[in-house]
mmCIF file of C-alpha atoms and ligand atoms in Angstrom:
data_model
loop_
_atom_site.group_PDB
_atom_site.id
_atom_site.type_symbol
_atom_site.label_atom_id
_atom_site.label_comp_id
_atom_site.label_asym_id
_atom_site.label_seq_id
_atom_site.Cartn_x
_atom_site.Cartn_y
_atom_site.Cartn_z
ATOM 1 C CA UNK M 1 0.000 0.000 0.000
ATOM 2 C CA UNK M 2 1.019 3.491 -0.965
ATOM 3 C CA UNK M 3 1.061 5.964 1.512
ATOM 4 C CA UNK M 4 -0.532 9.293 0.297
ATOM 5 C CA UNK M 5 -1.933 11.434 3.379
ATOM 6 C CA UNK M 6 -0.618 11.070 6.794
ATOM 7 C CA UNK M 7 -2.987 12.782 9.737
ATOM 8 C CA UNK M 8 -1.042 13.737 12.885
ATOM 9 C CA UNK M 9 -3.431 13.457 16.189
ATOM 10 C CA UNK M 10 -2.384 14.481 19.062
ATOM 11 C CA UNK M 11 -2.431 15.711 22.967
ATOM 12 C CA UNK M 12 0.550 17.482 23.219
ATOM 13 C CA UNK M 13 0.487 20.774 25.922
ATOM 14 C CA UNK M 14 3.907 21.451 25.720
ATOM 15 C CA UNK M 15 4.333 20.485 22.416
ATOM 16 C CA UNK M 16 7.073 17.464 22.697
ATOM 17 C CA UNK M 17 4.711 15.254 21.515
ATOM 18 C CA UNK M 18 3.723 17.493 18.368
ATOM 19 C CA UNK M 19 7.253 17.691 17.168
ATOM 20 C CA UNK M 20 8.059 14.078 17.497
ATOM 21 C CA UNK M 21 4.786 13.594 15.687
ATOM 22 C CA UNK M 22 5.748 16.302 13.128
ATOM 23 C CA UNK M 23 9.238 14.522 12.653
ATOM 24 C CA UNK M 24 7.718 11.215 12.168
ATOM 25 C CA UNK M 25 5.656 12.526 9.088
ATOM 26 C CA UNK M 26 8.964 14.177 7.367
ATOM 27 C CA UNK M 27 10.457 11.134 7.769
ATOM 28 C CA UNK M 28 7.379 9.397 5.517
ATOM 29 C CA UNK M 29 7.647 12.095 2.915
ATOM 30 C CA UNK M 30 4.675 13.038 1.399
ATOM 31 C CA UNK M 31 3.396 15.965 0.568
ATOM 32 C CA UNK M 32 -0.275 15.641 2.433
ATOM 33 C CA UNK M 33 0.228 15.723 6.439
ATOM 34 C CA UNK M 34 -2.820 16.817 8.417
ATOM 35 C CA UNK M 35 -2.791 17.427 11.841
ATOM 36 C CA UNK M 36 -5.155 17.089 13.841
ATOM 37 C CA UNK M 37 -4.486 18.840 17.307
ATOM 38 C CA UNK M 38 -6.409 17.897 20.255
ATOM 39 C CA UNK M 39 -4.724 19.299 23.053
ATOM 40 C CA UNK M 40 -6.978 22.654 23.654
ATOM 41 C CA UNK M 41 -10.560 22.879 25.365
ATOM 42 C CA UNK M 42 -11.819 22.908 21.357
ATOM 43 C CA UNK M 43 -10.858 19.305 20.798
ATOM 44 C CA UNK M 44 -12.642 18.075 23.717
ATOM 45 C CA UNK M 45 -15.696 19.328 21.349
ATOM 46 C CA UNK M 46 -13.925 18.873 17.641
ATOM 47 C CA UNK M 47 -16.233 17.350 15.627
ATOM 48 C CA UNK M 48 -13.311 14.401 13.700
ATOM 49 C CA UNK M 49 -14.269 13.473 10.216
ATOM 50 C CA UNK M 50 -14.013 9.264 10.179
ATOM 51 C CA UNK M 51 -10.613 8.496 9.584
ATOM 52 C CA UNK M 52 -10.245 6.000 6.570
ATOM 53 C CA UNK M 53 -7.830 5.567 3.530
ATOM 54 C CA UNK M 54 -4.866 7.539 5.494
ATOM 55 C CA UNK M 55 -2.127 6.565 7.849
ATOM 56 C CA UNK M 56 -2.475 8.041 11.088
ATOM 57 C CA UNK M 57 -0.260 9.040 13.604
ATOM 58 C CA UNK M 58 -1.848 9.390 17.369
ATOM 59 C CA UNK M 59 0.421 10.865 19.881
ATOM 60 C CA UNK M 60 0.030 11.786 23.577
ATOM 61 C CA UNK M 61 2.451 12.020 26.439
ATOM 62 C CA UNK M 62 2.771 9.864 29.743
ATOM 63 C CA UNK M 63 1.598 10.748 32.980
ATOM 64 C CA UNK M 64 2.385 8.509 35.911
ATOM 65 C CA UNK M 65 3.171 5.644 33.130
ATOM 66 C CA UNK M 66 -0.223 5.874 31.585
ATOM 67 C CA UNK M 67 -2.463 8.295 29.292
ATOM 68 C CA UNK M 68 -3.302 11.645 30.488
ATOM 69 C CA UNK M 69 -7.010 11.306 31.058
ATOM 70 C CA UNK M 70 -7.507 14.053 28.625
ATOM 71 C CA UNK M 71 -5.914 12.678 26.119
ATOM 72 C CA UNK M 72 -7.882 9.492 26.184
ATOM 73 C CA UNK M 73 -11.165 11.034 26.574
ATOM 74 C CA UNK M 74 -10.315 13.052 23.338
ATOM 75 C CA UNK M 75 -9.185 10.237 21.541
ATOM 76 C CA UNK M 76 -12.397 8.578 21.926
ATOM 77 C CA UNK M 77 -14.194 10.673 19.855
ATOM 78 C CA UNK M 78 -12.268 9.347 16.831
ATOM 79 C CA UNK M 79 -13.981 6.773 14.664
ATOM 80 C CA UNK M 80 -12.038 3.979 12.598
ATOM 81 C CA UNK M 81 -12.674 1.365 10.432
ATOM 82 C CA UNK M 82 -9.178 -0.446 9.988
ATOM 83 C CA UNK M 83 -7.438 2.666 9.876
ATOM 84 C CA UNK M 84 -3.700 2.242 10.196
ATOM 85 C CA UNK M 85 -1.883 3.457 12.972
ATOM 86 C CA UNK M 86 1.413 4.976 14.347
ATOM 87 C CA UNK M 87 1.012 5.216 18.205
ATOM 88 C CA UNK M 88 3.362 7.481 20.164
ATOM 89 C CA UNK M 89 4.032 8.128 23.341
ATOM 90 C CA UNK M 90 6.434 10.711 24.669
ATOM 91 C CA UNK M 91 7.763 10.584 28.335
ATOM 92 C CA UNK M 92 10.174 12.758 30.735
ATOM 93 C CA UNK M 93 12.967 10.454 30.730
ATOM 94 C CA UNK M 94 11.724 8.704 33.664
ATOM 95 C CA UNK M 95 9.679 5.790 32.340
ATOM 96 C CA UNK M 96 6.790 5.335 29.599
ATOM 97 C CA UNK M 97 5.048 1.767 31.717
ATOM 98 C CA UNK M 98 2.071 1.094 30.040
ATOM 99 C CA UNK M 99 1.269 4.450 28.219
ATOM 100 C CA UNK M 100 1.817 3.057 24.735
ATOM 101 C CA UNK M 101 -0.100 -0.522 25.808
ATOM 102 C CA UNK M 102 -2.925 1.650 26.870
ATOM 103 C CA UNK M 103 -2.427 3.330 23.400
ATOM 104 C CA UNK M 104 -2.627 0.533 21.517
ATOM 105 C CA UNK M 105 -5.753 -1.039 23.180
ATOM 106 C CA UNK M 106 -7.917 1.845 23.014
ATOM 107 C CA UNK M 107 -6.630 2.514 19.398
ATOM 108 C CA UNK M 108 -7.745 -1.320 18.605
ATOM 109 C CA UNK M 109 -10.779 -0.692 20.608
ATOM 110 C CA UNK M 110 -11.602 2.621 18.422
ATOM 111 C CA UNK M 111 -11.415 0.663 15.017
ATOM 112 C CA UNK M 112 -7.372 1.195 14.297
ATOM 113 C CA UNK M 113 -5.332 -1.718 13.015
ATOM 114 C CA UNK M 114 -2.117 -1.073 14.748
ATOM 115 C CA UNK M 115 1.333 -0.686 12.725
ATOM 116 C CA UNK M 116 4.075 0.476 15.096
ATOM 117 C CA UNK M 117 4.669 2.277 17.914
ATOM 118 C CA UNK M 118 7.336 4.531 19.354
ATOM 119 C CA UNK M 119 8.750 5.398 22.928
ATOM 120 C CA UNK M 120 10.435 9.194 22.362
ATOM 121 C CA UNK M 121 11.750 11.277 25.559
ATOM 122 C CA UNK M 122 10.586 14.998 25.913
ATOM 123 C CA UNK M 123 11.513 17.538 27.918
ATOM 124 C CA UNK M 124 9.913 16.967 31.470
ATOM 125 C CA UNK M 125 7.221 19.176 32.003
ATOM 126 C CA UNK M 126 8.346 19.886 35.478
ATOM 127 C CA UNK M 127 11.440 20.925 34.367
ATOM 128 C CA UNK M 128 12.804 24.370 34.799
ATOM 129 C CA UNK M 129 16.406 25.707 33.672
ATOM 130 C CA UNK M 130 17.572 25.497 37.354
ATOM 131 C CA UNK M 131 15.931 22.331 37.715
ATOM 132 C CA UNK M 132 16.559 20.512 34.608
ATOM 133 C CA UNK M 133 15.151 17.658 33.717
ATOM 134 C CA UNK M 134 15.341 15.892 30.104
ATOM 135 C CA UNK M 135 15.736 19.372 29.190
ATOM 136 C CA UNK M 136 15.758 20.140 25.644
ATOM 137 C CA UNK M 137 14.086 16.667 24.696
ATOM 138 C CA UNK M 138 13.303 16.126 21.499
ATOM 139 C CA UNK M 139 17.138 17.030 20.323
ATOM 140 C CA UNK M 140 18.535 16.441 16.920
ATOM 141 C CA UNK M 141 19.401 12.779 17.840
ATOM 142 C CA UNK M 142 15.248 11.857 19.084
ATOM 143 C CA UNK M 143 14.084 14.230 15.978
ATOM 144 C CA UNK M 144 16.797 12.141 13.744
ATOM 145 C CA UNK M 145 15.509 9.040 14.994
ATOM 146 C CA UNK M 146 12.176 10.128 14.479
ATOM 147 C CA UNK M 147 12.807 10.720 11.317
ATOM 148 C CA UNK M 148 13.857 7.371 10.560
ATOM 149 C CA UNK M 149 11.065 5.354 12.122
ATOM 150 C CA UNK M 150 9.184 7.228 9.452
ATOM 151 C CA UNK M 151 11.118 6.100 6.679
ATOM 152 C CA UNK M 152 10.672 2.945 7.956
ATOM 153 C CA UNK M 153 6.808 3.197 8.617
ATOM 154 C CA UNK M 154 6.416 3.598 4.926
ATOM 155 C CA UNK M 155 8.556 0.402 3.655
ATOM 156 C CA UNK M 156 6.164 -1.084 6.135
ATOM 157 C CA UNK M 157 3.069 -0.141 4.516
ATOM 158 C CA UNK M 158 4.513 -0.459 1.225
ATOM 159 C CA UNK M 159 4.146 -4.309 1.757
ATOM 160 C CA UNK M 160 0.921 -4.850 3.584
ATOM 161 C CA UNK M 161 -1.713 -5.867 1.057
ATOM 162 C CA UNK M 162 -4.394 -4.170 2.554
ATOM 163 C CA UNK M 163 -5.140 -1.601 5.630
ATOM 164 C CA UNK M 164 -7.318 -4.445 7.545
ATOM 165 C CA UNK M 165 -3.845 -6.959 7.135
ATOM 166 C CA UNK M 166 -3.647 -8.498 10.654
ATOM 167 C CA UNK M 167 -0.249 -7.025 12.362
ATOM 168 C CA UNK M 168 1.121 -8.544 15.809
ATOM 169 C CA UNK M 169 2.119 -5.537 17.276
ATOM 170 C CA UNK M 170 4.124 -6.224 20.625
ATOM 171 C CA UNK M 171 3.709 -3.730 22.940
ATOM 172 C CA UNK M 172 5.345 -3.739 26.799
ATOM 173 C CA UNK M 173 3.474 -3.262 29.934
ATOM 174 C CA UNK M 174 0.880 -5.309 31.439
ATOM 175 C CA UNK M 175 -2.709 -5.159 31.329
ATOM 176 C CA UNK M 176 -4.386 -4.850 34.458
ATOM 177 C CA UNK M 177 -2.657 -1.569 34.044
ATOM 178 C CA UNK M 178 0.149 -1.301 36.927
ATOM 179 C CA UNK M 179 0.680 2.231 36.402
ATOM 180 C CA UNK M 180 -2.028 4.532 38.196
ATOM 181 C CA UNK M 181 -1.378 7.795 35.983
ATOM 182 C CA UNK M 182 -1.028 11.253 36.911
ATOM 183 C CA UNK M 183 -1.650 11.642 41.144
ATOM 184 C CA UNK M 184 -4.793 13.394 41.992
ATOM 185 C CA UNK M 185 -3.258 16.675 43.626
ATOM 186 C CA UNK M 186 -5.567 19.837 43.410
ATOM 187 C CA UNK M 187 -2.295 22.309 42.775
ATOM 188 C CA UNK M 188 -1.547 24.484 40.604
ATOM 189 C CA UNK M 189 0.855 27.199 39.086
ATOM 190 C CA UNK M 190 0.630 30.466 40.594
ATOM 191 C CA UNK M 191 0.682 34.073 39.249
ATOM 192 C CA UNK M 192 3.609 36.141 39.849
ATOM 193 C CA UNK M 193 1.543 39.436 40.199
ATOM 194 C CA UNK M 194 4.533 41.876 39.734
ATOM 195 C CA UNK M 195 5.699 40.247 36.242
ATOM 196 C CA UNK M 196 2.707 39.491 34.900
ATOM 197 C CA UNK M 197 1.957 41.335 31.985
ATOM 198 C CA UNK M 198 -2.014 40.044 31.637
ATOM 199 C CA UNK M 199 -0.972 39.356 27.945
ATOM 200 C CA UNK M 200 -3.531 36.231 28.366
ATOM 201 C CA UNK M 201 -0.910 33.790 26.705
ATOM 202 C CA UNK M 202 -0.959 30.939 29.712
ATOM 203 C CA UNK M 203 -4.574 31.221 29.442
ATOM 204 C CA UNK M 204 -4.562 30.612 25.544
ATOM 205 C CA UNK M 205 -2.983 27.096 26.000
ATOM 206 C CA UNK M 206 -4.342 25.659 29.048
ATOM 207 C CA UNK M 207 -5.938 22.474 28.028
ATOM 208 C CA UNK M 208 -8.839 22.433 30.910
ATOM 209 C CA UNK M 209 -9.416 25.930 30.697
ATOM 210 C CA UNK M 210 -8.494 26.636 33.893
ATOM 211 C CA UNK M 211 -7.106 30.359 33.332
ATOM 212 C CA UNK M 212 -9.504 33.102 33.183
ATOM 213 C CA UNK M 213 -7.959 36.965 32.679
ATOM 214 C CA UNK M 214 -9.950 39.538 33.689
ATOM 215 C CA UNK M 215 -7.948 42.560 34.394
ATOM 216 C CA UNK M 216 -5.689 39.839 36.501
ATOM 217 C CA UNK M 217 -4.855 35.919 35.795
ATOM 218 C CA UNK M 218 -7.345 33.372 37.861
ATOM 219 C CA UNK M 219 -6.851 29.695 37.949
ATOM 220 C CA UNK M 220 -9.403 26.849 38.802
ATOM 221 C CA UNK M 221 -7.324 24.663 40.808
ATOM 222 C CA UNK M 222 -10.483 21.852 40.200
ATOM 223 C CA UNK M 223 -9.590 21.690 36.446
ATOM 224 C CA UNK M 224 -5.541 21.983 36.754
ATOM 225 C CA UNK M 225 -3.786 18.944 35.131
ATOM 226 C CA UNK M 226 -0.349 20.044 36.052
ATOM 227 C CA UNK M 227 0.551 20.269 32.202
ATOM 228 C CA UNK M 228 2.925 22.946 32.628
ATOM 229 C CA UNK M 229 1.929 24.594 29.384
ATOM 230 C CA UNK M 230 1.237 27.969 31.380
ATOM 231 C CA UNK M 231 4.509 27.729 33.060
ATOM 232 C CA UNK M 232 6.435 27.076 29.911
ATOM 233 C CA UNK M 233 4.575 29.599 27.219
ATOM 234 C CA UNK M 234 4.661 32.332 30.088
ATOM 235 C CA UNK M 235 7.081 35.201 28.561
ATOM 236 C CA UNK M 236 8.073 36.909 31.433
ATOM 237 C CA UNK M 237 8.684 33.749 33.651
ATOM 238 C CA UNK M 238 5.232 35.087 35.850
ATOM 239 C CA UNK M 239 3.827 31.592 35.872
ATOM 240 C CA UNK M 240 5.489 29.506 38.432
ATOM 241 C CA UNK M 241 5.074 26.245 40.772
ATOM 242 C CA UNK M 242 5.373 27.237 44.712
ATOM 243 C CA UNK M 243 4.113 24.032 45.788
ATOM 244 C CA UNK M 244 6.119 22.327 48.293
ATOM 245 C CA UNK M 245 5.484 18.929 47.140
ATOM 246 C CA UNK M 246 5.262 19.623 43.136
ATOM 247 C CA UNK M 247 9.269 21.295 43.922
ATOM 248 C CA UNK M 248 10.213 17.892 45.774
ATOM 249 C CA UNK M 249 8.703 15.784 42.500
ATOM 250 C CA UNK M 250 10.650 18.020 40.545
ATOM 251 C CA UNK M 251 14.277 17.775 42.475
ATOM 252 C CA UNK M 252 13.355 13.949 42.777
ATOM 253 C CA UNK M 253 13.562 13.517 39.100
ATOM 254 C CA UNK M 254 16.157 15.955 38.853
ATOM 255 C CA UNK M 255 18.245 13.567 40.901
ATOM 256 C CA UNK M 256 16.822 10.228 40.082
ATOM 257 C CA UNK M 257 16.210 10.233 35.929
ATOM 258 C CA UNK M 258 19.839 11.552 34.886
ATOM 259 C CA UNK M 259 21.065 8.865 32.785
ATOM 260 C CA UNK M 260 19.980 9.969 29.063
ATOM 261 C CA UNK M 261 17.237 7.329 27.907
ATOM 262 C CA UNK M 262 17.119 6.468 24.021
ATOM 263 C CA UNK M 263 13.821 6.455 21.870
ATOM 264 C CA UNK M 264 12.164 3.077 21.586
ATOM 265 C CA UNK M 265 10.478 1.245 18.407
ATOM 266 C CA UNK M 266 8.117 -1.351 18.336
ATOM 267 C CA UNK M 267 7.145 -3.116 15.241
ATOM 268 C CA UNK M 268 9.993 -2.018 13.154
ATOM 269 C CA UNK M 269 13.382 -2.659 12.859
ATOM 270 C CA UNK M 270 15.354 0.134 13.109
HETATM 271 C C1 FMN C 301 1.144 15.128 35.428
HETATM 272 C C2 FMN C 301 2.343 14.636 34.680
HETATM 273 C C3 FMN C 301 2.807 13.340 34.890
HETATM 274 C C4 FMN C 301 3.943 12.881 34.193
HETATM 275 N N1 FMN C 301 4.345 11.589 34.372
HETATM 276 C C5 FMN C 301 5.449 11.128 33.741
HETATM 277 C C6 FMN C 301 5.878 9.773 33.901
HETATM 278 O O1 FMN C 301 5.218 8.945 34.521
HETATM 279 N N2 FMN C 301 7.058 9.403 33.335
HETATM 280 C C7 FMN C 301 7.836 10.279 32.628
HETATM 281 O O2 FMN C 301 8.918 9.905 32.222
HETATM 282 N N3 FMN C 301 7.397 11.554 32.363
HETATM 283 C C8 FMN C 301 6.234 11.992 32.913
HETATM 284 N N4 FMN C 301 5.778 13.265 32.667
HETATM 285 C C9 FMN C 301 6.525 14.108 31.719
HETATM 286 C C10 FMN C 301 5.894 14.152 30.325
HETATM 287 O O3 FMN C 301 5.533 12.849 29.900
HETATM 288 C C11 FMN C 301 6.897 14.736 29.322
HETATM 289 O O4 FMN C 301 7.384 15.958 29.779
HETATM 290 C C12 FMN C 301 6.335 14.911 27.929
HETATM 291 O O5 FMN C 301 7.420 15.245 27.086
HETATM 292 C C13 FMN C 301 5.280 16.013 27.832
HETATM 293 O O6 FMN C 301 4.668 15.974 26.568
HETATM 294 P P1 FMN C 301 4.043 17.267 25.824
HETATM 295 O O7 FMN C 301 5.202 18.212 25.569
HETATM 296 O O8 FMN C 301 3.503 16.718 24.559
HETATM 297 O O9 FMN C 301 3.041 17.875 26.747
HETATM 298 C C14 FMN C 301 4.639 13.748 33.313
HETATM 299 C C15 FMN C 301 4.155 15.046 33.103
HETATM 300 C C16 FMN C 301 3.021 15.477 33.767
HETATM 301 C C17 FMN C 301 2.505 16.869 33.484
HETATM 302 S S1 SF4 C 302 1.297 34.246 30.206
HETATM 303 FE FE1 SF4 C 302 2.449 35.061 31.968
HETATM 304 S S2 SF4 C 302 2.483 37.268 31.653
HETATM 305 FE FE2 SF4 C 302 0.885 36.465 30.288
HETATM 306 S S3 SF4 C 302 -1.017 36.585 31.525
HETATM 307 FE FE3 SF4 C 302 -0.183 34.562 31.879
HETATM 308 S S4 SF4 C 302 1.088 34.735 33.736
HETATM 309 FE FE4 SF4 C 302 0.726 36.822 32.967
HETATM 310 S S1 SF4 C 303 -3.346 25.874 34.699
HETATM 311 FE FE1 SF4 C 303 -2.804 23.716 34.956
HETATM 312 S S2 SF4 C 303 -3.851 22.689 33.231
HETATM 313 FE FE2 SF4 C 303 -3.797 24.868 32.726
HETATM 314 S S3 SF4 C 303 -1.924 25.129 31.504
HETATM 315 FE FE3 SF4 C 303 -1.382 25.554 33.632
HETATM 316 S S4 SF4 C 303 -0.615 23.603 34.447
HETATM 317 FE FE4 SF4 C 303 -1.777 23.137 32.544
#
């Protein structure tokens, strides 16, 4: 099978995800790449044409070693009928457990036929330039070796006869899930009032809507997911974490997820 439009899904609120996606899809070459970004209150709502007749690439990143439960509840308003399927996960250098198995069964259970999937380290999205963490994840090497999976997804293709071919995809992790996801802490990033410029930015890419600006910045600690997107998009550096416990999480990776991971393939032989 030829590949001639790739769409790009994803959940990505600091964008790691989207560029490993993005890099994935140069690395298939063609000219028709559609993304399809899910990550803002709008793609809770999105109505999603019925994917068929396309590759698609579905991306999200881990939280506690599973899906954020945004992502999923997005992704379940996609419809499939043998559609096949790239699954991604991207993860803060600490450990991906069984995000991409959770991937793969609710792509499976959403009509996708599974081709290969892909274990890519971002940035933490608790990291901070004093606190670093994975920092600078996706580099040239991850977007390099992105880049080649793709190549690779398409020789794959190339030789299946049709998009409903069965594939054995082997996936790590264990189903009952292990992994419990992202902790239940009602926290969020505060407003430093004397920087703050109320230019409305952290607002525009908070994925719960939890920032409302009027005349000052307001956050619904209910809906915070602890994305970080505020935080990093801020551009004067007013959107910050004071809480005692997110700071230890943070210096705990700091110190415990050092060692440089490398990107992991599934399906395909790199
Ligand atoms: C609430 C939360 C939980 C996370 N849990 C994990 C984890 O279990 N393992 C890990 O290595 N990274 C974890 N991360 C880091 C993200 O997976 C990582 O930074 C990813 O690159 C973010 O993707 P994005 O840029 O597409 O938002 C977590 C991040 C958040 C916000
Ligand atoms: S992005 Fe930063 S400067 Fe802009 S409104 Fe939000 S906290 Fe203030
Ligand atoms: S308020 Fe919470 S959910 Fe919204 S962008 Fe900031 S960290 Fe993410």
């Amino acid at each position: 099978m030829e590949v001639k439009q790739v769409k790009l899904i994803s959940f990505s609120p600091t964008g790691t995800t989207q560029k490993i996606l993005e890099s994935i899809a140069e690395g298939i070459a063609v000219d028709d790449v559609a993304p399809i970004n899910l990550t803002l209150p709008e793609g809770a709502q999105q109505s999603i044409p019925s994917l068929s007749d396309e590759l698609v690439i579905i991306g999200a990143p881990v939280y506690g070693g599973r899906l954020p439960v945004d992502a999923v509840k997005r992704f379940k308003r996609l419809q499939a009928s043998n559609t096949l399927a790239i699954l991604v996960v991207v993860y803060g250098n600490r450990e991906f457990e069984d995000a991409l198995l959770e991937l793969k069964n609710l792509a499976i259970a959403l009509g996708f036929n599974p081709v290969a999937g892909g274990a890519f380290i971002g940035e933490h999205s608790f990291a901070t330039a004093d606190v670093p963490i994975a920092n600078g994840r996706p580099d040239s090497r991850d977007v390099q070796k992105a880049r080649d999976f793709g190549a690779k997804i398409k020789e794959k293709v190339a030789v299946l006869p049709s998009p409903e071919a069965p594939i054995d995809l082997k996936i790590p992790g264990g189903f009952p899930y292990e992994a419990e996801g992202a902790r239940t802490m009602t926290v969020s990033p505060v407003t430093t009032e004397d920087t703050c410029t109320v230019c409305g930015t952290c607002a525009s890419v908070c994925p719960t809507a939890a920032i409302s600006i009027n005349g000052s910045v307001a956050t619904d600690i209910a809906l915070c997911i602890r994305c970080c997107a505020c935080v990093k998009n801020c551009p004067t550096g007013a959107r910050v974490w004071e809480d005692g416990m997110m700071k230890k999480i943070a210096s705990w990776l700091n110190e415990n997820c050092r060692t440089r991971k490398e990107p992991q393939i599934f399906g395909i032989a790199l």
